Amino acid sequence: DAVLAIDDYFIGGRGSNPLVIAPTATGKSVIIAMYIEKQLKAWPECRFMMVTHNKELIEQNYEKLISIYPEVNAGIYSAGIGQRDTTSSAIFAGIQSVYNKSSQIGKIDVLMVDEAHMIPKTGDGMYLKFINALLELNPLLKVVGLTATPYRLIGGLLYQGKGRLFDGVCYEIPVRDMINQGFMTPLVTPMAELETKFNLSDVAISGGDYVLHKLEAAVDKPELIEAAVKECVRHGGERKSWLVFATGIEHAQHVRDMMIHYGISCELLTGKTPKDKRAKLLSDFKQGLFRCLVNVNVLTTGFD
């Protein structure tokens, strides 16, 4: 439905730059892959590009297209990944690597932006610089944004107001519909059952979120960790995979130790985990070789 909605948006003359609002876990990578496949089969001479800010998302979106459409002529342009493809029909790129490389890449017909809320509404950041350069090469360029959160704290909704890039929403997938249909798990926050209560009243807020080191100090306490782990054991039951988010490295270490104390096979992943060990941990976790993976700000954007 999302793929057809993008087509309908263009065919109906509603604009050139639509947004697809797709919450986490509703399959943005599949939507991107299906759209590119459909268009390339109809218009093989056209070129498509997916840009984002996150290395894992580049690889994940590329691999999803290959799995859905194996015969596609596709490649990656990302310094972090070590590949610089400029000629394929579908290029998956990191904005940091390509924002000043439009002349090398050449004409693009449709630019898809994953995590489109990262594009500022004003100024001349990397995204807008790249889009303007592509428009010089092809004034008919279409820009399709995909995001779970179609707004910025400064500037409001991405498709409203002065200086907007996106001119409307072509499709939105409501979280409630996904939960009702069984595709997403409902959030359970059984605070009333917790033996020990969190107290975050003294934790400062900056930029609309908790100050992390103060949050960690407030929750990295043995009695709180034990209460939370016992809650995981109670609600996790026979579930095969647990993904746990901690507030800092020390907090994560203590959570892992408590999990092991309660007989849960558990590993730890942080930004300091070496690249090769990180890859093995994720592979082992997906194969079910251990049940619980505790992480600190790593398995967020782009983790499938």
Coordinates of C-alpha atoms in Angstrom, one line a residue:
D1 CA 0.0 0.0 0.0
A2 CA 2.8 2.4 0.8
V3 CA 4.5 1.7 -2.5
L4 CA 1.3 2.3 -4.4
A5 CA 0.7 5.5 -2.4
I6 CA 4.0 6.9 -3.5
D7 CA 3.0 6.3 -7.1
D8 CA -0.4 7.8 -6.6
Y9 CA 1.1 10.9 -5.1
F10 CA 3.2 11.6 -8.2
I11 CA 0.5 10.5 -10.7
G12 CA -2.1 12.7 -9.0
G13 CA 0.2 15.7 -9.2
R14 CA 0.1 16.3 -5.4
G15 CA 3.8 17.2 -5.3
S16 CA 7.3 16.0 -5.8
N17 CA 8.5 15.3 -2.3
P18 CA 6.1 13.0 -0.2
L19 CA 6.7 11.5 3.2
V20 CA 5.9 7.9 4.2
I21 CA 5.3 7.8 7.9
A22 CA 6.3 4.3 9.0
P23 CA 6.9 3.6 12.7
T24 CA 9.8 1.5 13.9
A25 CA 9.3 -2.2 13.1
T26 CA 6.8 -1.6 10.2
G27 CA 9.4 -2.3 7.6
K28 CA 10.9 0.9 6.0
S29 CA 13.7 -1.2 4.4
V30 CA 11.0 -3.4 2.7
I31 CA 9.1 -0.4 1.4
I32 CA 12.3 1.1 0.0
A33 CA 13.2 -2.2 -1.7
M34 CA 9.7 -2.9 -3.1
Y35 CA 9.5 0.6 -4.5
I36 CA 12.9 0.5 -6.2
E37 CA 12.1 -3.0 -7.6
K38 CA 8.7 -1.9 -9.0
Q39 CA 10.1 1.2 -10.7
L40 CA 13.3 -0.4 -12.1
K41 CA 11.2 -3.2 -13.7
A42 CA 9.0 -0.5 -15.3
W43 CA 11.7 2.1 -16.1
P44 CA 15.0 0.3 -16.3
E45 CA 16.8 3.4 -17.5
C46 CA 16.0 5.4 -14.3
R47 CA 18.3 5.7 -11.3
F48 CA 17.5 5.6 -7.6
M49 CA 19.4 6.5 -4.5
M50 CA 18.8 5.9 -0.8
V51 CA 20.6 8.2 1.6
T52 CA 20.7 8.2 5.4
H53 CA 23.1 9.1 8.2
N54 CA 23.6 5.6 9.7
K55 CA 26.0 2.9 8.4
E56 CA 23.8 0.0 9.7
L57 CA 20.8 1.4 7.8
I58 CA 22.8 1.7 4.6
E59 CA 23.8 -1.9 4.8
Q60 CA 20.4 -3.1 6.0
N61 CA 18.5 -1.3 3.2
Y62 CA 20.9 -2.5 0.6
E63 CA 20.7 -6.1 1.7
K64 CA 16.9 -6.0 1.8
L65 CA 16.8 -4.9 -1.8
I66 CA 19.2 -7.6 -2.8
S67 CA 17.1 -10.3 -1.0
I68 CA 13.9 -9.1 -2.7
Y69 CA 15.3 -8.3 -6.1
P70 CA 18.6 -10.4 -6.5
E71 CA 19.2 -9.4 -10.1
V72 CA 19.2 -5.6 -9.4
N73 CA 22.2 -3.5 -10.4
A74 CA 22.8 -1.9 -6.9
G75 CA 25.8 -0.7 -4.9
I76 CA 26.9 1.3 -1.9
Y77 CA 28.7 4.6 -1.5
S78 CA 29.9 5.0 2.0
A79 CA 33.4 5.8 3.4
G80 CA 32.6 4.0 6.6
I81 CA 31.7 0.8 4.7
G82 CA 34.6 1.2 2.3
Q83 CA 32.6 1.2 -1.0
R84 CA 32.2 4.0 -3.4
D85 CA 29.8 3.0 -6.2
T86 CA 28.7 5.9 -8.5
T87 CA 27.3 4.0 -11.5
S88 CA 24.6 1.6 -10.3
S89 CA 20.9 1.9 -11.0
A90 CA 20.3 1.9 -7.2
I91 CA 22.9 3.4 -4.9
F92 CA 22.7 3.2 -1.1
A93 CA 24.7 6.0 0.5
G94 CA 25.8 7.8 3.6
I95 CA 25.0 11.5 3.4
Q96 CA 28.3 12.3 5.0
S97 CA 30.1 10.6 2.1
V98 CA 28.1 11.9 -0.8
Y99 CA 26.8 15.4 0.1
N100 CA 29.5 17.0 -2.1
K101 CA 29.8 14.2 -4.7
S102 CA 26.8 14.8 -6.9
S103 CA 28.9 15.4 -10.0
Q104 CA 30.5 12.0 -9.6
I105 CA 27.1 10.3 -9.1
G106 CA 25.3 12.0 -11.9
K107 CA 21.6 12.2 -12.6
I108 CA 19.2 10.6 -10.1
D109 CA 15.5 10.3 -10.7
V110 CA 14.2 9.4 -7.2
L111 CA 16.1 10.1 -4.0
M112 CA 14.8 8.2 -1.0
V113 CA 15.8 9.5 2.5
D114 CA 15.6 7.0 5.4
E115 CA 15.2 8.7 8.8
A116 CA 14.0 11.9 6.9
H117 CA 13.5 13.8 10.2
M118 CA 17.3 14.3 10.2
I119 CA 16.9 16.8 7.4
P120 CA 16.9 20.3 8.9
K121 CA 14.0 22.6 7.8
T122 CA 16.4 25.6 7.3
G123 CA 20.0 26.3 6.6
D124 CA 22.4 24.6 4.2
G125 CA 23.3 21.3 5.8
M126 CA 24.6 18.2 4.0
Y127 CA 21.1 16.9 3.0
L128 CA 19.9 20.2 1.5
K129 CA 23.3 20.9 -0.2
F130 CA 23.1 17.4 -1.8
I131 CA 19.5 17.7 -2.8
N132 CA 20.0 21.1 -4.4
A133 CA 23.0 19.8 -6.3
L134 CA 20.9 16.8 -7.6
L135 CA 18.2 19.2 -8.7
E136 CA 20.7 21.1 -10.8
L137 CA 21.5 17.8 -12.6
N138 CA 17.8 16.9 -12.8
P139 CA 15.1 19.5 -12.1
L140 CA 12.5 16.7 -12.1
L141 CA 14.1 14.9 -9.1
K142 CA 11.6 13.4 -6.7
V143 CA 12.5 13.1 -3.0
V144 CA 10.7 10.5 -0.9
G145 CA 11.2 10.7 2.8
L146 CA 10.6 7.8 5.2
T147 CA 10.4 8.4 9.0
A148 CA 8.6 7.3 12.1
T149 CA 8.7 10.9 13.5
P150 CA 7.7 13.5 10.8
Y151 CA 8.7 16.5 12.8
R152 CA 11.7 18.3 14.4
L153 CA 11.6 19.9 17.9
I154 CA 12.7 23.1 16.2
G155 CA 10.5 23.7 13.1
G156 CA 7.6 21.4 13.7
L157 CA 6.1 19.1 11.1
L158 CA 8.4 18.4 8.1
Y159 CA 5.6 19.0 5.6
Q160 CA 4.3 22.3 6.9
G161 CA 5.6 25.8 7.2
K162 CA 8.1 28.0 5.5
G163 CA 11.2 26.4 3.9
R164 CA 9.8 22.9 4.0
L165 CA 11.3 20.3 1.7
F166 CA 8.4 17.8 1.9
D167 CA 5.1 18.8 0.4
G168 CA 2.8 16.2 2.0
V169 CA 2.2 12.8 3.5
C170 CA 1.4 10.1 0.9
Y171 CA 1.0 7.2 3.4
E172 CA 1.0 6.7 7.2
I173 CA 1.0 3.4 9.1
P174 CA -0.6 3.8 12.5
V175 CA 1.1 2.0 15.4
R176 CA -2.3 1.0 16.8
D177 CA -3.2 -0.8 13.6
M178 CA 0.0 -2.8 13.7
I179 CA -0.5 -3.8 17.3
N180 CA -4.1 -4.8 16.6
Q181 CA -3.1 -6.9 13.6
G182 CA -0.4 -8.6 15.6
F183 CA 2.6 -7.3 13.7
M184 CA 3.9 -5.2 16.7
T185 CA 4.2 -6.0 20.3
P186 CA 2.2 -3.8 22.7
L187 CA 4.3 -1.9 25.2
V188 CA 3.9 -3.2 28.8
T189 CA 5.0 -0.8 31.6
P190 CA 4.0 -2.6 34.8
M191 CA 5.3 0.0 37.2
A192 CA 2.7 -0.9 39.8
E193 CA 4.3 -4.4 40.0
L194 CA 7.8 -3.2 40.6
E195 CA 9.0 -3.9 44.1
T196 CA 11.3 -0.9 44.1
K197 CA 10.3 2.3 42.4
F198 CA 12.4 4.6 40.2
N199 CA 12.7 8.2 41.3
L200 CA 13.7 10.5 38.5
S201 CA 12.5 13.7 40.0
D202 CA 16.0 15.1 40.5
V203 CA 17.3 14.1 37.0
A204 CA 17.8 17.2 34.9
I205 CA 16.3 17.5 31.4
S206 CA 18.1 19.0 28.5
G207 CA 16.8 19.3 24.9
G208 CA 13.7 17.4 25.8
D209 CA 15.5 14.4 27.2
Y210 CA 17.1 13.3 30.5
V211 CA 20.8 14.2 31.0
L212 CA 22.3 10.8 30.6
H213 CA 25.0 10.7 33.3
K214 CA 22.5 12.0 35.8
L215 CA 20.0 9.4 34.7
E216 CA 22.6 6.7 35.1
A217 CA 23.4 7.8 38.6
A218 CA 19.7 7.7 39.5
V219 CA 19.0 4.1 38.2
D220 CA 22.4 2.4 38.6
K221 CA 21.5 1.0 42.0
P222 CA 21.5 -2.7 43.0
E223 CA 18.0 -2.7 44.3
L224 CA 16.6 -1.1 41.2
I225 CA 18.5 -3.3 38.8
E226 CA 17.5 -6.4 40.7
A227 CA 13.8 -5.4 40.7
A228 CA 14.0 -4.7 36.9
V229 CA 15.7 -8.0 36.2
K230 CA 13.1 -9.9 38.2
E231 CA 10.5 -8.1 36.2
C232 CA 12.2 -9.2 33.0
V233 CA 12.3 -12.8 34.2
R234 CA 8.6 -12.6 35.2
H235 CA 7.4 -11.2 31.9
G236 CA 10.0 -12.6 29.6
G237 CA 9.1 -16.2 30.5
E238 CA 9.9 -18.5 27.7
R239 CA 10.7 -15.7 25.2
K240 CA 13.8 -16.6 23.3
S241 CA 15.4 -13.1 22.8
W242 CA 15.6 -10.2 25.2
L243 CA 17.0 -6.8 24.1
V244 CA 17.9 -4.6 27.1
F245 CA 18.8 -0.9 27.0
A246 CA 20.9 0.6 29.8
T247 CA 21.8 4.2 30.6
G248 CA 25.6 3.9 30.6
I249 CA 28.4 1.4 30.4
E250 CA 28.6 0.8 34.2
H251 CA 24.9 0.4 34.5
A252 CA 24.9 -2.0 31.6
Q253 CA 27.7 -4.1 33.2
H254 CA 25.7 -4.3 36.4
V255 CA 22.5 -5.3 34.5
R256 CA 24.4 -8.0 32.7
D257 CA 25.9 -9.3 36.0
M258 CA 22.4 -9.4 37.6
M259 CA 20.9 -11.2 34.6
I260 CA 23.6 -13.9 34.8
H261 CA 23.0 -14.1 38.6
Y262 CA 19.4 -15.0 37.8
G263 CA 20.4 -17.7 35.3
I264 CA 19.8 -15.7 32.1
S265 CA 22.6 -16.1 29.5
C266 CA 23.6 -12.6 28.7
E267 CA 26.2 -10.5 26.8
L268 CA 27.0 -6.8 26.7
L269 CA 27.4 -4.5 23.7
T270 CA 28.5 -0.8 23.9
G271 CA 30.1 1.8 21.7
K272 CA 33.5 0.6 22.9
T273 CA 33.0 -3.0 21.8
P274 CA 35.5 -3.8 19.1
K275 CA 34.0 -4.1 15.6
D276 CA 34.8 -7.8 15.1
K277 CA 33.4 -8.7 18.6
R278 CA 30.3 -6.7 17.9
A279 CA 29.6 -8.6 14.7
K280 CA 30.0 -11.9 16.4
L281 CA 27.8 -10.9 19.3
L282 CA 25.0 -9.8 17.0
S283 CA 25.4 -13.0 14.9
D284 CA 25.3 -15.2 18.0
F285 CA 22.3 -13.3 19.4
K286 CA 20.3 -13.7 16.2
Q287 CA 21.2 -17.4 16.2
G288 CA 19.8 -17.7 19.7
L289 CA 23.2 -18.8 21.3
F290 CA 22.4 -16.6 24.3
R291 CA 19.1 -15.0 25.4
C292 CA 19.8 -11.5 26.6
L293 CA 21.8 -8.7 25.0
V294 CA 22.3 -5.6 27.0
N295 CA 23.4 -2.5 25.0
V296 CA 24.1 1.2 25.5
N297 CA 22.8 3.5 22.6
V298 CA 24.0 1.0 20.0
L299 CA 21.1 -1.2 18.9
T300 CA 18.8 1.7 18.1
T301 CA 18.6 3.1 14.6
G302 CA 19.2 0.5 11.9
F303 CA 19.1 -2.6 14.1
D304 CA 16.7 -5.1 12.5

